[in-house]
Amino acid sequence: MEARKEISLYLKELRLPTINQAVDEVLLRAQKESLSFDEYLLDLLKQECLARKNNRVERYLKESGLPLEKSFATFDLSRIGQAIINQISTLRNSSFLDRKENILAFGSPGSGKTHLLCALGQELIYKSRKIVFFTCSILVQRLLIAKRDLRLPNYLKKLAAYDAIIIDDIGYVQQSRQEMEVLFSLLAHCYERTSIMLTSNLAFSKWEEIFKDPMVTAAAIDRLVHHSIILELNLPSYRLEYSKKQKEKGGDKEKESVVS
Ligand code: ADP
Ligand code: MG
């Protein structure tokens, strides 16, 4: 068999599709530019790795459930103050995930907690980290369904395989004891195993409203806080400010589309 055909078969068997596609073009270039064998091979391997990384990032983004429009590109960092900007720039290097640290974002409604953690989540995916996003109420429903179907341990294991779980708006709606029990199971399971990134409008002092029982509340806070970075966004509502600005401009239409 002709060598080129044989190479193609081996590349298929080894699952190296990008090299298979690029091999002729790179060979031509190698001849033209008199690349060494090392340089030729390096070029092919780089292309394969880059294509794999891009595919992986695309897959992770799709699987994450993140609202992708909430990115750093659309986030006005100047609003959040230098101290938090510094915290965020450290978090963007992703090493907190290796230390299984949690990020707890507090602040009043509209201060930008959800947008900020989603932007961070998206950036971490670009660094090939696996992140998943849930609103707290949807996550609780999923956990309850898994419990009902006797697959809660499996589901917890699956969730803990992510580098971080974003739980948006914990405590936003009053939940029943059963709902809070499964949420607590998740927090306990993830402790020192996978990072939790959560947003809440409620300060810890009000968390008994979420977990009902004072002991469970204390245990949940203890596990979350032990290795954590707390972001306090004590800011006026972005939505409110935006709508005021629109009003000043007489732009009532835009106002309605932003206030959600
Ligand atoms: P929170 O979760 O604190 O209630 P959100 O993150 O949902 O607030 O922000 C409310 C709205 O304002 C969203 O549409 C968000 O995209 C926008 N927003 C908040 N802060 C900023 C910011 N610093 N730059 C750009 N948009 C922002
Ligand atoms: Mg929010």
XYZ file of C-alpha atoms and ligand atoms in Angstrom:
288
model
C 0.000 0.000 0.000
C 1.115 3.521 -0.782
C 2.713 5.127 2.317
C 0.435 8.179 2.319
C -2.677 5.993 2.333
C -1.241 3.879 5.119
C -0.456 6.991 7.185
C -4.042 8.084 6.761
C -5.326 4.734 8.030
C -3.067 4.865 11.086
C -4.112 8.437 11.840
C -7.743 7.354 11.659
C -7.103 4.431 13.979
C -5.295 6.723 16.421
C -8.125 9.251 16.139
C -5.988 12.154 14.950
C -8.363 13.764 12.433
C -6.768 17.208 12.399
C -3.341 15.809 11.563
C -4.959 13.687 8.885
C -6.495 16.776 7.365
C -3.401 18.965 7.668
C -0.690 16.491 6.802
C -0.505 17.222 3.058
C -0.596 20.973 3.403
C 2.040 20.981 6.147
C 4.223 18.616 4.145
C 4.075 20.993 1.188
C 4.994 23.903 3.423
C 7.785 21.886 5.043
C 9.286 21.220 1.622
C 8.924 24.841 0.516
C 10.354 26.306 3.715
C 12.831 23.449 4.288
C 11.431 22.662 7.749
C 13.278 20.045 9.738
C 11.537 16.758 10.637
C 11.173 18.066 14.190
C 9.504 21.265 13.020
C 7.225 19.359 10.688
C 6.056 16.986 13.397
C 5.707 19.824 15.905
C 3.469 21.778 13.541
C 1.149 18.780 13.096
C 0.953 17.999 16.806
C 0.219 21.631 17.663
C -2.634 21.724 15.170
C -4.163 18.545 16.604
C -3.935 19.820 20.185
C -5.367 23.219 19.314
C -8.321 21.690 17.455
C -9.000 19.350 20.374
C -8.911 22.219 22.859
C -11.302 24.281 20.736
C -13.720 21.360 20.417
C -13.534 20.695 24.135
C -14.225 24.330 25.037
C -17.172 24.431 22.659
C -18.597 21.235 24.172
C -18.105 22.473 27.759
C -19.771 25.807 26.931
C -22.777 23.994 25.489
C -23.048 21.587 28.410
C -22.585 24.284 31.068
C -26.020 25.875 30.713
C -24.338 29.278 31.165
C -26.071 32.323 29.672
C -23.173 33.145 27.331
C -24.160 36.789 26.835
C -23.125 37.378 30.468
C -19.389 37.558 29.816
C -16.557 39.876 30.818
C -16.875 41.503 27.395
C -20.306 42.829 28.391
C -19.471 43.483 32.060
C -18.506 46.977 33.190
C -15.742 46.250 35.696
C -15.389 49.908 36.627
C -18.675 49.628 38.511
C -17.510 47.134 41.087
C -14.620 48.888 42.813
C -10.899 48.172 42.913
C -10.955 45.635 45.760
C -13.319 43.293 43.883
C -11.519 43.912 40.570
C -8.349 42.644 42.294
C -10.155 39.593 43.671
C -11.579 38.813 40.248
C -8.252 39.107 38.472
C -6.809 36.522 40.884
C -9.807 34.236 40.395
C -9.444 34.423 36.614
C -6.226 32.387 36.854
C -8.417 29.440 37.987
C -6.117 28.119 40.745
C -8.929 28.421 43.320
C -10.490 25.430 41.573
C -7.455 23.272 42.372
C -7.790 24.287 46.032
C -11.536 23.465 45.872
C -12.321 26.948 47.159
C -15.831 28.339 46.972
C -16.880 31.757 45.723
C -19.737 33.349 47.593
C -21.150 36.474 45.964
C -23.444 38.603 48.097
C -25.252 41.838 47.363
C -28.608 43.385 46.716
C -30.694 42.506 43.633
C -29.281 43.945 40.423
C -25.778 44.486 41.779
C -24.291 42.181 39.135
C -23.668 38.955 41.104
C -25.113 36.603 38.502
C -23.424 38.372 35.601
C -20.061 38.380 37.363
C -20.059 34.686 38.294
C -21.324 33.686 34.835
C -18.539 35.722 33.210
C -16.015 34.035 35.469
C -17.512 30.618 34.737
C -17.228 31.234 31.000
C -13.621 32.326 31.328
C -12.773 29.204 33.338
C -14.244 27.062 30.560
C -11.876 28.775 28.109
C -9.151 27.454 30.392
C -10.568 23.933 29.830
C -12.296 23.735 33.223
C -15.692 22.061 33.480
C -18.305 24.399 34.926
C -22.067 23.965 35.251
C -24.669 26.650 35.916
C -28.026 26.248 37.683
C -30.484 28.578 39.255
C -30.929 27.265 42.778
C -34.565 26.352 42.228
C -33.838 24.271 39.120
C -30.943 22.529 40.825
C -33.166 21.638 43.790
C -35.811 20.229 41.446
C -33.183 18.087 39.685
C -31.885 16.833 43.029
C -35.401 15.958 44.183
C -36.109 14.031 40.990
C -32.839 12.126 41.404
C -33.768 11.337 44.990
C -37.234 10.162 43.999
C -35.673 7.862 41.399
C -33.157 6.531 43.939
C -30.231 7.942 41.975
C -29.261 10.833 44.247
C -25.796 9.380 45.063
C -25.089 8.985 41.331
C -26.282 12.486 40.545
C -24.143 13.960 43.337
C -21.158 12.084 41.970
C -21.865 13.401 38.481
C -22.107 16.983 39.757
C -18.924 16.657 41.794
C -17.081 15.733 38.600
C -17.361 19.378 37.510
C -14.607 21.780 38.535
C -17.273 24.153 39.818
C -21.034 24.295 40.217
C -22.607 27.742 39.966
C -25.723 27.977 42.132
C -27.520 31.191 41.318
C -29.856 32.885 43.797
C -29.756 30.595 46.782
C -32.598 31.488 49.091
C -34.427 33.608 46.550
C -37.603 31.611 46.941
C -38.751 30.018 50.137
C -38.253 26.311 49.896
C -39.617 23.355 51.789
C -37.616 21.299 54.253
C -37.334 18.408 51.806
C -35.982 20.728 49.141
C -33.410 22.130 51.489
C -32.315 18.686 52.615
C -31.211 17.742 49.099
C -29.455 21.078 48.700
C -27.604 20.440 51.934
C -26.662 16.938 50.712
C -25.083 18.534 47.657
C -23.129 21.097 49.688
C -21.905 18.399 52.044
C -20.918 16.143 49.147
C -18.999 18.916 47.360
C -17.103 20.063 50.454
C -13.365 19.863 49.631
C -14.277 17.969 46.443
C -15.522 20.578 43.992
C -15.916 24.346 44.092
C -19.300 25.939 44.640
C -19.843 29.403 43.192
C -23.020 30.881 44.568
C -24.940 34.116 44.558
C -27.324 35.235 47.256
C -29.314 38.313 48.178
C -29.465 37.048 51.747
C -26.659 37.619 54.258
C -25.628 34.561 56.302
C -27.582 35.940 59.260
C -30.768 35.258 57.294
C -29.843 31.792 56.036
C -32.034 30.073 58.565
C -34.866 31.154 56.289
C -33.274 28.904 53.651
C -32.249 25.861 55.675
C -35.023 26.113 58.326
C -33.113 24.251 61.025
C -30.399 26.216 62.937
C -28.040 23.212 63.050
C -28.352 22.523 59.313
C -27.902 26.236 58.588
C -24.721 26.363 60.664
C -23.402 23.171 59.056
C -24.095 24.487 55.541
C -22.432 27.849 56.211
C -19.473 26.124 57.867
C -18.783 23.914 54.850
C -19.183 26.734 52.358
C -17.075 29.260 54.230
C -14.192 27.004 55.286
C -12.303 27.453 51.994
C -13.932 30.427 50.358
C -13.598 33.801 48.737
C -16.405 36.196 49.556
C -17.363 38.885 47.065
C -19.486 41.651 48.501
C -21.182 43.684 45.826
C -22.716 46.460 47.824
C -23.845 48.360 44.778
C -26.990 50.059 43.623
C -28.991 48.050 41.112
C -27.564 48.140 37.587
C -31.082 47.628 36.237
C -32.377 50.604 38.196
C -29.498 52.848 37.154
C -29.877 51.802 33.546
C -33.591 52.489 33.522
C -33.061 55.883 35.172
C -30.529 56.800 32.483
C -32.946 55.697 29.780
C -35.698 57.740 31.361
C -33.477 60.800 31.405
C -32.883 60.236 27.716
C -36.622 59.706 27.231
C -35.928 56.115 26.137
C -38.860 54.356 27.777
C -38.810 51.489 25.267
C -35.263 50.402 26.132
C -36.119 50.671 29.778
C -38.831 48.040 29.530
C -36.567 45.600 27.729
C -33.877 45.771 30.408
C -35.893 45.692 33.604
C -36.491 41.993 34.070
P -27.899 40.210 40.526
O -27.610 38.788 40.196
O -26.971 40.794 41.528
O -29.339 40.438 40.906
P -27.442 40.592 37.711
O -26.081 40.048 37.541
O -28.569 39.745 37.265
O -27.655 41.075 39.217
O -27.494 42.004 36.988
C -28.739 42.636 36.638
C -28.661 43.139 35.201
O -27.700 44.161 35.102
C -28.227 42.065 34.221
O -28.865 42.282 32.993
C -26.721 42.293 34.091
O -26.259 41.861 32.833
C -26.603 43.796 34.275
N -25.368 44.191 34.970
C -25.151 44.196 36.304
N -23.931 44.659 36.613
C -23.346 44.958 35.443
C -22.066 45.508 35.077
N -21.133 45.842 35.989
N -21.803 45.690 33.753
C -22.737 45.373 32.821
N -23.960 44.874 33.099
C -24.274 44.665 34.384
Mg -28.883 37.186 40.207
